[in-house]
Short mmCIF file of C-alpha atoms in Angstrom, two decimals:
data_model
loop_
_atom_site.label_atom_id
_atom_site.label_comp_id
_atom_site.label_asym_id
_atom_site.label_seq_id
_atom_site.Cartn_x
_atom_site.Cartn_y
_atom_site.Cartn_z
CA MET A 14 0.17 -0.37 0.24
CA LYS A 15 1.51 3.87 -0.57
CA ARG A 16 1.99 5.28 1.65
CA LEU A 17 0.45 9.16 1.60
CA HIS A 18 1.90 12.60 2.94
CA GLY A 19 0.58 15.69 4.28
CA PHE A 20 -1.67 17.69 6.92
CA THR A 21 -4.13 16.89 8.33
CA LEU A 22 -7.14 19.25 8.92
CA ILE A 23 -6.16 19.23 12.63
CA GLU A 24 -3.08 20.23 11.02
CA VAL A 25 -3.77 23.02 9.46
CA VAL A 26 -6.63 24.49 11.33
CA ALA A 27 -4.27 24.57 14.28
CA VAL A 28 -0.99 26.22 12.10
CA MET A 29 -4.48 28.66 11.45
CA PHE A 30 -5.52 29.66 15.12
CA VAL A 31 -1.61 30.30 15.48
CA ILE A 32 -1.27 33.06 12.66
CA THR A 33 -4.91 34.65 13.04
CA ALA A 34 -3.83 35.04 17.08
CA LEU A 35 -0.76 36.34 15.52
CA ALA A 36 -2.52 38.23 13.61
CA ILE A 37 -4.37 39.47 15.99
CA VAL A 38 -1.89 40.97 18.61
CA ALA A 39 1.10 42.83 15.34
CA VAL A 40 -1.77 44.62 13.82
CA PRO A 41 -2.29 47.20 17.78
CA VAL A 42 1.50 46.64 18.69
CA GLY A 43 1.96 48.19 14.37
CA ARG A 44 -0.50 50.79 14.29
CA ASN A 45 0.75 51.66 17.66
CA VAL A 46 4.62 51.94 16.10
CA LEU A 47 3.88 53.71 13.47
CA THR A 48 1.88 56.17 15.18
CA GLN A 49 4.46 56.39 17.70
CA TYR A 50 6.97 57.27 14.08
CA ARG A 51 4.53 59.47 12.84
CA GLU A 52 4.53 61.31 15.97
CA ARG A 53 8.03 62.17 16.52
CA GLU A 54 8.47 63.26 12.80
CA PHE A 55 6.18 65.81 13.64
CA MET A 56 7.48 66.99 15.70
CA GLU A 57 11.10 66.81 14.77
CA ALA A 58 9.57 68.63 11.52
CA LEU A 59 8.25 71.45 13.88
CA VAL A 60 11.62 71.67 15.77
CA GLU A 61 14.04 71.82 12.54
CA GLU A 62 11.18 74.73 10.89
CA TRP A 63 11.97 77.31 14.11
CA GLU A 64 14.89 76.76 13.47
CA MET A 65 15.00 77.78 9.87
CA LEU A 66 12.14 80.69 10.68
CA LYS A 67 15.38 81.54 12.48
CA MET A 68 17.83 81.52 9.78
CA ARG A 69 15.37 82.89 7.64
CA ALA A 70 14.43 85.76 10.18
CA ARG A 71 18.27 86.91 10.05
CA ALA A 72 19.22 86.26 6.38
CA GLU A 73 15.18 88.78 5.46
CA PRO A 74 16.22 90.63 8.65
CA SER A 75 12.49 90.44 9.79
CA ASP A 76 10.50 89.64 12.66
CA GLY A 77 10.13 84.85 12.06
CA ASN A 78 6.64 83.98 14.06
CA MET A 79 5.24 80.57 14.71
CA TYR A 80 1.46 80.50 15.44
CA VAL A 81 0.23 76.98 17.07
CA ASN A 82 -3.83 76.27 16.68
CA GLY A 83 -5.09 73.97 18.29
CA GLU A 84 -8.76 73.97 16.84
CA GLU A 85 -7.99 74.29 13.04
CA ARG A 86 -5.23 71.35 13.85
CA GLU A 87 -2.18 73.47 12.55
CA VAL A 88 1.65 74.71 12.88
CA ARG A 89 2.43 77.70 10.99
CA PHE A 90 5.36 78.78 10.55
CA VAL A 91 5.19 83.64 9.36
CA THR A 92 7.73 85.50 8.04
CA GLN A 93 8.12 88.05 5.48
CA GLY A 94 4.87 87.53 4.81
CA THR A 95 6.00 83.66 3.76
CA THR A 96 3.98 80.65 5.52
CA LYS A 97 4.72 77.65 5.73
CA THR A 98 1.95 75.16 7.62
CA PHE A 99 2.69 72.13 9.28
CA PRO A 100 -1.41 69.61 9.82
CA PHE A 101 -0.48 68.06 13.10
CA PRO A 102 -0.68 63.90 13.14
CA VAL A 103 -3.93 62.51 14.02
CA SER A 104 -2.85 61.08 16.84
CA LEU A 105 -1.14 64.97 18.73
CA THR A 106 -4.08 67.51 20.55
CA PHE A 107 -2.69 70.37 21.89
CA SER A 108 -5.72 72.75 24.10
CA GLY A 109 -5.67 76.70 22.41
CA ARG A 110 -3.11 78.61 20.80
CA GLY A 111 0.05 79.31 20.63
CA TRP A 112 3.00 81.27 19.49
CA MET A 113 6.27 82.09 20.17
CA SER A 114 8.75 85.03 17.47
CA CYS A 115 12.15 85.56 17.26
CA ASN A 116 13.92 89.13 15.94
CA PRO A 117 15.49 90.19 12.43
CA HIS A 118 18.45 88.68 14.14
CA GLY A 119 17.06 84.84 15.64
CA LYS A 120 16.78 86.40 19.03
CA ILE A 121 13.91 84.79 20.71
CA LYS A 122 11.57 87.44 22.52
CA GLN A 123 10.26 85.56 24.90
CA ALA A 124 10.86 81.82 26.76
CA GLY A 125 8.06 79.72 25.94
CA THR A 126 6.56 75.94 25.55
CA LEU A 127 4.53 74.00 23.78
CA ASN A 128 2.65 70.86 25.39
CA PHE A 129 1.37 68.46 22.54
CA SER A 130 -0.81 65.37 24.13
CA ASN A 131 -1.53 61.97 22.52
CA GLU A 132 -4.94 59.73 23.74
CA LYS A 133 -1.89 57.77 25.78
CA LYS A 134 -1.47 60.68 27.36
CA PHE A 135 2.05 61.18 26.18
CA ALA A 136 2.51 64.58 26.38
CA TRP A 137 5.46 65.22 23.75
CA VAL A 138 7.45 69.47 25.77
CA ILE A 139 9.19 71.77 23.03
CA THR A 140 10.27 74.01 25.57
CA PHE A 141 11.89 77.30 24.43
CA GLN A 142 14.79 78.73 25.81
CA LEU A 143 16.08 82.60 25.67
CA GLY A 144 18.64 83.53 24.06
CA TRP A 145 19.04 82.31 20.53
CA GLY A 146 16.06 80.38 21.10
CA ARG A 147 16.55 76.76 20.96
CA ALA A 148 13.93 74.51 21.02
CA ILE A 149 14.04 71.87 23.59
CA LEU A 150 12.63 68.59 22.04
CA THR A 151 11.28 66.03 25.62
CA LYS A 152 9.07 63.23 25.84
CA ASN A 153 6.72 63.11 29.34
#
């Protein structure tokens, strides 16, 4: 009698069950990692654009302003009538409005902080130091 090689139905069902369980666990974890990546990318772009705003203010020379609008979910960088807008990632919130300004020498007029938060109650904080207005990004 010829012997057949292959898998039984129970073995196939068991493998499908294991694959389904892994997919159920992996999708939320992957989504969370992607959300954190988008948040970090946005915050780093904000700090980088702030530095560019200060350089443009020195080069033009003119005042440079950064406006954060939590209701419209956007950050605007304005210098000499030129506006650059960054929309928030869906997961981030900012309550109220924020504003930072630098003079034509690239120095900031007033120190301050911007506090963004997400659904998991983590906070991204950008602190602007007096003087040259260095922006420091931290995650709490």
